[in-house]
Amino acid sequence: MVNFFLVFFIGTLGVTLAVIGCFLAVVRNLRSPSEAERIRHLEKEVEALKESEQSEM
C-alpha cells in the first residue's frame, strides 16, 4: 500500500511539472516575436553593417 502511494505521489508530481513546463513554453513562444519580425530585424542589421563597411572604405 505504501508503494502505491509513493508511486502515485511521484507520478502526480512528475505530471504536474510536465504540465507547468509545457505551459511556460507556450507562454514564452507567444511572447517571442514572430519569424517575419526577426527576419526583418536581421535584414536591417545586415544593411547597417554593409553601410558601415562602405563608409569605412
Coordinates of N, CA and C in Angstrom, one line a residue:
M1 N 0.8 -1.2 0.0 CA 0.0 0.0 0.0 C 0.9 1.3 0.0
V2 N 2.0 1.2 0.8 CA 2.8 2.4 0.8 C 3.5 2.6 -0.5
N3 N 3.9 1.5 -1.2 CA 4.5 1.7 -2.5 C 3.5 2.3 -3.5
F4 N 2.3 2.0 -3.4 CA 1.3 2.6 -4.3 C 1.2 4.1 -4.1
F5 N 1.2 4.5 -2.9 CA 1.1 6.0 -2.6 C 2.4 6.7 -3.0
L6 N 3.6 6.0 -2.8 CA 4.8 6.7 -3.3 C 4.8 6.8 -4.8
V7 N 4.5 5.8 -5.5 CA 4.4 5.8 -7.0 C 3.4 6.9 -7.4
F8 N 2.2 6.9 -6.8 CA 1.2 7.8 -7.2 C 1.6 9.3 -6.9
F9 N 2.3 9.5 -5.8 CA 2.7 10.8 -5.4 C 3.8 11.3 -6.4
I10 N 4.8 10.5 -6.7 CA 5.9 10.8 -7.6 C 5.4 11.0 -9.0
G11 N 4.4 10.2 -9.4 CA 3.9 10.3 -10.7 C 3.1 11.6 -10.9
T12 N 2.3 11.9 -9.8 CA 1.5 13.1 -9.9 C 2.4 14.4 -9.9
L13 N 3.5 14.3 -9.1 CA 4.5 15.4 -9.1 C 5.1 15.6 -10.5
G14 N 5.5 14.4 -11.1 CA 6.1 14.5 -12.5 C 5.1 15.1 -13.5
V15 N 3.9 14.6 -13.5 CA 2.9 15.1 -14.4 C 2.7 16.6 -14.2
T16 N 2.6 17.0 -13.0 CA 2.4 18.5 -12.7 C 3.6 19.3 -13.2
L17 N 4.8 18.8 -13.0 CA 6.0 19.6 -13.6 C 6.0 19.6 -15.1
A18 N 5.5 18.5 -15.7 CA 5.5 18.5 -17.2 C 4.4 19.5 -17.7
V19 N 3.3 19.6 -17.0 CA 2.2 20.5 -17.4 C 2.7 21.9 -17.3
I20 N 3.4 22.2 -16.1 CA 3.9 23.6 -15.9 C 4.9 23.9 -17.0
G21 N 5.8 23.0 -17.3 CA 6.8 23.2 -18.3 C 6.2 23.5 -19.7
C22 N 5.2 22.7 -20.1 CA 4.5 23.0 -21.3 C 3.8 24.3 -21.3
F23 N 3.2 24.7 -20.2 CA 2.5 26.0 -20.1 C 3.6 27.1 -20.3
L24 N 4.7 27.0 -19.6 CA 5.7 28.1 -19.7 C 6.3 28.1 -21.1
A25 N 6.4 27.0 -21.8 CA 7.0 27.0 -23.2 C 6.0 27.7 -24.1
V26 N 4.7 27.5 -23.9 CA 3.7 28.1 -24.8 C 3.7 29.6 -24.5
V27 N 3.7 30.0 -23.3 CA 3.7 31.4 -23.0 C 4.9 32.1 -23.5
R28 N 6.1 31.5 -23.4 CA 7.3 32.1 -23.9 C 7.2 32.2 -25.5
N29 N 6.7 31.2 -26.1 CA 6.6 31.2 -27.6 C 5.6 32.3 -28.0
L30 N 4.5 32.5 -27.3 CA 3.6 33.6 -27.7 C 4.2 34.9 -27.5
R31 N 5.1 35.1 -26.5 CA 5.7 36.4 -26.2 C 6.8 36.7 -27.2
S32 N 7.4 35.7 -27.7 CA 8.6 36.0 -28.6 C 8.1 36.5 -30.0
P33 N 8.9 37.4 -30.6 CA 8.5 38.0 -31.9 C 8.3 36.9 -32.9
S34 N 7.5 37.2 -33.9 CA 7.3 36.2 -35.0 C 8.5 36.1 -35.8
E35 N 8.5 35.0 -36.6 CA 9.6 34.7 -37.5 C 9.9 35.9 -38.5
A36 N 8.8 36.4 -39.0 CA 8.9 37.5 -40.0 C 9.6 38.7 -39.4
E37 N 9.2 39.1 -38.2 CA 9.8 40.2 -37.5 C 11.3 40.0 -37.2
R38 N 11.6 38.8 -36.8 CA 13.1 38.5 -36.6 C 13.9 38.7 -37.9
I39 N 13.3 38.2 -39.0 CA 14.0 38.3 -40.3 C 14.1 39.7 -40.7
R40 N 13.1 40.5 -40.5 CA 13.2 42.0 -40.9 C 14.3 42.6 -40.0
H41 N 14.3 42.3 -38.7 CA 15.3 42.9 -37.8 C 16.7 42.5 -38.3
L42 N 16.9 41.2 -38.7 CA 18.2 40.8 -39.1 C 18.6 41.5 -40.4
E43 N 17.6 41.6 -41.3 CA 17.9 42.3 -42.6 C 18.4 43.8 -42.3
K44 N 17.7 44.4 -41.4 CA 18.1 45.8 -41.1 C 19.6 45.8 -40.5
E45 N 19.9 44.8 -39.7 CA 21.3 44.8 -39.2 C 22.3 44.5 -40.3
V46 N 21.9 43.7 -41.2 CA 22.9 43.4 -42.3 C 23.1 44.6 -43.2
E47 N 22.0 45.4 -43.4 CA 22.1 46.6 -44.2 C 23.0 47.6 -43.5
A48 N 22.8 47.7 -42.2 CA 23.6 48.7 -41.4 C 25.1 48.3 -41.4
L49 N 25.3 47.0 -41.3 CA 26.7 46.6 -41.4 C 27.3 46.8 -42.8
K50 N 26.6 46.6 -43.8 CA 27.1 46.9 -45.2 C 27.4 48.4 -45.3
E51 N 26.5 49.2 -44.9 CA 26.7 50.7 -45.0 C 27.9 51.1 -44.2
S52 N 28.1 50.5 -43.0 CA 29.3 50.9 -42.2 C 30.6 50.5 -42.8
E53 N 30.5 49.3 -43.4 CA 31.8 48.8 -44.1 C 32.0 49.7 -45.3
Q54 N 31.0 50.1 -46.1 CA 31.2 51.0 -47.2 C 31.7 52.4 -46.8
S55 N 31.3 52.9 -45.7 CA 31.7 54.2 -45.2 C 33.1 54.2 -44.7
E56 N 33.6 53.0 -44.3 CA 35.0 52.9 -43.8 C 36.0 52.9 -45.0
M57 N 35.5 52.4 -46.1 CA 36.5 52.4 -47.3 C 36.5 53.7 -48.0

